[in-house]
Tab-separated table of C-alpha atoms in Angstrom:
chain	number	residue	atom	x	y	z
E	216	UNK	CA	0.000	0.000	0.000
E	217	UNK	CA	2.811	2.416	0.902
E	218	UNK	CA	4.440	1.784	-2.478
E	219	UNK	CA	1.200	2.573	-4.285
E	220	UNK	CA	0.761	5.737	-2.229
E	221	UNK	CA	4.335	6.765	-2.957
E	222	UNK	CA	3.795	6.155	-6.672
E	223	UNK	CA	0.567	8.172	-6.616
E	224	UNK	CA	2.308	11.076	-4.884
E	225	UNK	CA	5.165	10.897	-7.388
E	226	UNK	CA	2.724	11.068	-10.279
E	227	UNK	CA	1.070	14.108	-8.723
E	228	UNK	CA	4.429	15.797	-8.251
E	229	UNK	CA	5.504	15.048	-11.818
E	230	UNK	CA	2.171	16.311	-13.121
E	231	UNK	CA	2.633	19.498	-11.149
E	232	UNK	CA	6.191	20.005	-12.351
E	233	UNK	CA	5.331	19.696	-16.022
E	234	UNK	CA	1.869	21.261	-16.007
E	235	UNK	CA	1.780	24.546	-17.883
E	236	UNK	CA	5.216	24.281	-19.496
E	237	UNK	CA	5.685	25.759	-22.945
E	238	UNK	CA	5.847	22.280	-24.461
E	239	UNK	CA	2.566	21.227	-22.828
E	240	UNK	CA	0.804	24.449	-23.821
E	241	UNK	CA	1.897	24.029	-27.433
E	242	UNK	CA	0.914	20.369	-27.428
E	243	UNK	CA	-2.588	21.077	-26.119
E	244	UNK	CA	-2.900	23.977	-28.579
E	245	UNK	CA	-4.215	26.574	-26.159
E	246	UNK	CA	-3.046	28.960	-23.465
E	247	UNK	CA	-5.440	29.003	-20.495
E	248	UNK	CA	-5.617	32.243	-18.543
E	249	UNK	CA	-7.682	33.130	-15.504
E	250	UNK	CA	-9.302	36.523	-15.077
E	251	UNK	CA	-12.216	38.239	-13.322
E	252	UNK	CA	-14.009	40.278	-15.997
E	253	UNK	CA	-15.641	43.072	-14.008
E	254	UNK	CA	-12.556	45.277	-14.197
E	255	UNK	CA	-12.838	47.610	-17.201
E	256	UNK	CA	-10.893	48.593	-19.193
E	257	UNK	CA	-8.585	45.709	-18.233
E	258	UNK	CA	-11.140	42.899	-18.548
E	259	UNK	CA	-14.902	43.018	-18.902
E	260	UNK	CA	-17.807	41.463	-20.802
E	261	UNK	CA	-18.900	43.503	-23.841
E	262	UNK	CA	-22.294	43.735	-25.502
E	263	UNK	CA	-21.517	40.577	-27.508
E	264	UNK	CA	-20.925	38.653	-24.271
E	265	UNK	CA	-17.196	38.473	-25.045
E	266	UNK	CA	-14.476	39.004	-22.461
E	267	UNK	CA	-12.347	41.856	-23.791
E	268	UNK	CA	-9.950	44.499	-22.493
E	269	UNK	CA	-6.370	45.692	-22.168
E	270	UNK	CA	-5.261	42.564	-20.300
E	271	UNK	CA	-7.020	40.279	-22.761
E	272	UNK	CA	-5.172	41.869	-25.671
E	273	UNK	CA	-1.868	41.230	-23.887
E	274	UNK	CA	-2.883	37.614	-23.213
E	275	UNK	CA	-3.862	37.214	-26.866
E	276	UNK	CA	-0.426	38.493	-27.894
E	277	UNK	CA	1.233	35.885	-25.647
E	278	UNK	CA	-0.948	33.137	-27.158
E	279	UNK	CA	-0.183	34.349	-30.684
E	280	UNK	CA	3.553	34.283	-30.005
E	281	UNK	CA	3.156	30.698	-28.749
E	282	UNK	CA	1.144	29.797	-31.837
E	283	UNK	CA	-1.862	28.581	-29.825
E	284	UNK	CA	-5.465	29.570	-29.121
E	285	UNK	CA	-6.381	31.651	-26.089
E	286	UNK	CA	-8.849	30.197	-23.582
E	287	UNK	CA	-10.220	32.536	-20.903
E	288	UNK	CA	-11.482	31.175	-17.591
E	289	UNK	CA	-13.817	33.471	-15.628
E	290	UNK	CA	-13.069	33.159	-11.895
E	291	UNK	CA	-13.674	35.179	-8.720
E	292	UNK	CA	-10.605	37.337	-8.068
E	293	UNK	CA	-9.713	35.583	-4.815
E	294	UNK	CA	-9.837	32.198	-6.612
E	295	UNK	CA	-7.235	33.094	-9.231
E	296	UNK	CA	-4.108	32.275	-7.232
E	297	UNK	CA	-5.476	28.921	-5.987
E	298	UNK	CA	-6.453	28.074	-9.582
E	299	UNK	CA	-2.933	28.839	-10.792
E	300	UNK	CA	-1.311	26.853	-7.985
E	301	UNK	CA	-3.534	23.831	-8.718
E	302	UNK	CA	-2.791	23.913	-12.490
E	303	UNK	CA	-6.315	24.857	-13.557
E	304	UNK	CA	-4.908	27.826	-15.475
E	305	UNK	CA	-1.523	28.706	-16.993
E	306	UNK	CA	-1.481	32.418	-16.230
E	307	UNK	CA	-3.310	35.051	-14.199
E	308	UNK	CA	-3.994	38.080	-16.381
E	309	UNK	CA	-6.308	40.170	-14.249
E	310	UNK	CA	-4.906	43.554	-13.314
E	311	UNK	CA	-3.241	41.911	-10.330
E	312	UNK	CA	-0.987	44.093	-8.202
E	313	UNK	CA	2.437	42.663	-7.452
E	314	UNK	CA	2.762	42.347	-3.672
E	315	UNK	CA	5.251	40.660	-1.365
E	316	UNK	CA	2.565	38.345	0.013
E	317	UNK	CA	1.422	37.183	-3.432
E	318	UNK	CA	5.018	36.823	-4.619
E	319	UNK	CA	5.580	34.268	-1.856
E	320	UNK	CA	3.219	31.810	-3.565
E	321	UNK	CA	3.351	32.731	-7.271
E	322	UNK	CA	5.822	34.371	-9.633
E	323	UNK	CA	5.092	37.617	-11.434
E	324	UNK	CA	6.114	38.901	-14.824
E	325	UNK	CA	7.852	42.231	-15.171
E	326	UNK	CA	5.364	45.035	-14.361
E	327	UNK	CA	3.199	46.087	-17.282
E	328	UNK	CA	1.047	48.829	-15.724
E	329	UNK	CA	1.360	51.407	-12.931
E	330	UNK	CA	-1.761	52.029	-10.871
E	331	UNK	CA	-3.226	53.856	-7.877
E	332	UNK	CA	-6.446	53.552	-5.878
E	333	UNK	CA	-9.482	55.813	-6.133
E	334	UNK	CA	-12.360	56.693	-3.833
E	335	UNK	CA	-15.752	56.737	-5.567
E	336	UNK	CA	-18.868	58.249	-3.961
E	337	UNK	CA	-22.358	59.325	-4.962
E	338	UNK	CA	-21.976	62.723	-6.561
E	339	UNK	CA	-25.056	64.509	-5.246
E	340	UNK	CA	-24.650	64.269	-1.489
E	341	UNK	CA	-21.736	66.560	-0.676
E	342	UNK	CA	-19.554	63.824	0.827
E	343	UNK	CA	-16.206	64.158	-0.962
E	344	UNK	CA	-13.466	62.330	0.953
E	345	UNK	CA	-9.973	63.431	-0.066
E	346	UNK	CA	-8.023	60.737	1.801
E	347	UNK	CA	-8.575	57.254	3.190
E	348	UNK	CA	-8.608	58.804	6.662
E	349	UNK	CA	-11.758	60.695	5.651
E	350	UNK	CA	-13.499	57.314	5.391
E	351	UNK	CA	-13.224	56.637	9.109
E	352	UNK	CA	-16.635	55.819	10.539
E	353	UNK	CA	-18.012	55.233	7.034
E	354	UNK	CA	-19.177	52.106	5.244
E	355	UNK	CA	-16.887	51.261	2.342
E	356	UNK	CA	-17.334	48.563	-0.307
E	357	UNK	CA	-14.392	46.782	-1.919
E	358	UNK	CA	-13.711	43.710	-4.010
E	359	UNK	CA	-12.476	40.802	-1.922
E	360	UNK	CA	-8.719	40.289	-2.026
E	361	UNK	CA	-7.889	43.418	-4.028
E	362	UNK	CA	-5.538	46.251	-3.110
E	363	UNK	CA	-8.591	48.353	-2.291
E	364	UNK	CA	-9.553	45.731	0.269
E	365	UNK	CA	-6.059	45.799	1.759
E	366	UNK	CA	-5.705	49.570	2.080
E	367	UNK	CA	-9.076	50.182	3.733
E	368	UNK	CA	-8.697	47.152	5.995
E	369	UNK	CA	-5.589	48.761	7.470
E	370	UNK	CA	-7.809	51.475	8.963
E	371	UNK	CA	-9.795	49.913	11.790
E	372	UNK	CA	-12.374	52.709	11.973
E	373	UNK	CA	-13.626	51.960	8.444
E	374	UNK	CA	-16.544	49.543	8.161
E	375	UNK	CA	-15.582	47.356	5.222
E	376	UNK	CA	-18.054	45.378	3.101
E	377	UNK	CA	-16.430	42.906	0.710
E	378	UNK	CA	-17.817	41.534	-2.548
E	379	UNK	CA	-16.683	39.032	-5.148
E	380	UNK	CA	-17.346	41.560	-7.935
E	381	UNK	CA	-16.898	45.310	-8.274
E	382	UNK	CA	-20.336	45.537	-9.846
E	383	UNK	CA	-21.877	44.365	-6.574
E	384	UNK	CA	-19.874	46.988	-4.680
E	385	UNK	CA	-21.256	49.723	-6.928
E	386	UNK	CA	-24.771	48.349	-6.542
E	387	UNK	CA	-24.371	48.794	-2.778
E	388	UNK	CA	-23.217	52.371	-3.364
E	389	UNK	CA	-26.175	53.042	-5.654
E	390	UNK	CA	-28.597	51.647	-3.091
E	391	UNK	CA	-27.005	53.793	-0.352
E	392	UNK	CA	-25.978	50.828	1.760
E	393	UNK	CA	-22.350	52.004	1.676
E	394	UNK	CA	-20.820	55.484	1.544
E	395	UNK	CA	-17.962	54.834	-0.868
E	396	UNK	CA	-16.176	52.275	-3.040
E	397	UNK	CA	-12.380	52.008	-3.130
E	398	UNK	CA	-10.871	50.474	-6.256
E	399	UNK	CA	-8.176	50.917	-8.899
E	400	UNK	CA	-8.044	54.341	-10.552
E	401	UNK	CA	-8.440	53.274	-14.207
E	402	UNK	CA	-11.398	51.057	-13.335
E	403	UNK	CA	-12.967	53.817	-11.245
E	404	UNK	CA	-12.728	56.200	-14.194
E	405	UNK	CA	-14.387	53.640	-16.467
E	406	UNK	CA	-17.298	53.098	-14.060
E	407	UNK	CA	-17.816	56.805	-13.446
E	408	UNK	CA	-17.971	57.423	-17.171
E	409	UNK	CA	-20.670	54.743	-17.494
E	410	UNK	CA	-22.587	55.836	-14.381
E	411	UNK	CA	-22.393	59.652	-14.025
E	412	UNK	CA	-24.229	59.498	-10.678
E	413	UNK	CA	-20.880	58.435	-9.199
E	414	UNK	CA	-17.772	60.646	-8.913
E	415	UNK	CA	-14.131	60.033	-8.107
E	416	UNK	CA	-13.509	62.137	-5.008
E	417	UNK	CA	-9.791	61.353	-4.653
E	418	UNK	CA	-6.874	59.416	-6.086
E	419	UNK	CA	-4.752	57.607	-3.515
E	420	UNK	CA	-1.102	57.280	-4.548
E	421	UNK	CA	-0.331	53.642	-3.765
E	422	UNK	CA	2.391	53.164	-6.387
E	423	UNK	CA	1.074	49.771	-7.501
E	424	UNK	CA	2.406	47.744	-10.397
E	425	UNK	CA	0.418	45.072	-12.219
E	426	UNK	CA	2.038	41.803	-13.244
E	427	UNK	CA	1.015	38.566	-14.941
E	428	UNK	CA	0.889	35.654	-12.511
E	429	UNK	CA	2.860	32.484	-13.319
E	430	UNK	CA	3.054	29.324	-11.240
E	431	UNK	CA	6.006	29.333	-8.865
E	432	UNK	CA	9.064	27.777	-10.478
E	433	UNK	CA	7.716	27.761	-14.048
E	434	UNK	CA	10.771	29.712	-15.201
E	435	UNK	CA	10.464	28.883	-18.893
E	436	UNK	CA	6.932	30.254	-19.190
E	437	UNK	CA	7.811	33.276	-17.032
E	438	UNK	CA	10.749	34.168	-19.262
E	439	UNK	CA	8.582	33.789	-22.361
E	440	UNK	CA	5.901	36.099	-20.909
E	441	UNK	CA	8.546	38.652	-19.920
E	442	UNK	CA	9.922	38.630	-23.462
E	443	UNK	CA	6.477	39.240	-24.974
E	444	UNK	CA	5.690	42.042	-22.520
E	445	UNK	CA	9.110	43.645	-23.081
E	446	UNK	CA	8.568	43.604	-26.829
E	447	UNK	CA	5.135	45.185	-26.400
E	448	UNK	CA	6.742	48.182	-24.722
E	449	UNK	CA	8.609	48.947	-27.921
E	450	UNK	CA	5.482	50.110	-29.780
E	451	UNK	CA	2.265	48.042	-29.683
E	452	UNK	CA	1.909	48.692	-25.924
E	453	UNK	CA	1.380	52.409	-26.539
E	454	UNK	CA	-1.346	51.549	-29.016
E	455	UNK	CA	-3.049	49.312	-26.432
E	456	UNK	CA	-2.919	52.085	-23.826
E	457	UNK	CA	-4.478	54.503	-26.292
E	458	UNK	CA	-7.129	51.944	-27.278
E	459	UNK	CA	-8.299	51.081	-23.755
E	460	UNK	CA	-7.553	54.146	-21.640
E	461	UNK	CA	-8.025	57.286	-23.728
E	462	UNK	CA	-11.807	56.898	-23.543
E	463	UNK	CA	-11.778	56.740	-19.731
E	464	UNK	CA	-10.134	60.133	-19.268
């Protein structure tokens, strides 16, 4: 029995080691990425029920360079890292901030986007917080596991309500069950443009950098992703920024 158990464990380990390698991705003919598409303009569902956005274009470029199809898996944001670690996806491409805690369990590509946080409130009530400290004693909605969640959770006097999706956080704000939503600046601008009843009251300089998540130790895939991202910076990247972010200004 012990021998069979040992063999089973060995098979699992081998499967883990080789899962998601460049050779396996090319053999299966598709690159599988995980994302959470309520994060425009990075990833969202358009009127044709397609997942599109800045991040998706980058993922498509990686798939094209590999010569494979792109498969997108829609997951809750806080499920993305577990999915990557358990080989359900090859990459996380989801506007994910590079943090020390996350980097302990997954690897990140070189940064591809600089970001800050924003405070969004209802625009007709006179409450215009300029800092996170101004949210003390207030009810604030965030998306579970995001940087917005982390920064408001550091302030004990803030009453934090967490949701799987940003859309649910904004629904709470619309229904006056929370006083503000804290989320990434580019996404905040996109939502405010779509729903003029909301306004961005302040930008919080958090100095974040987004990276593409790769399973820990998958050096070959990480190096390939870094090469693609580096090459994007040389010209096409500027076109992607113009395509997805000019309209949110």
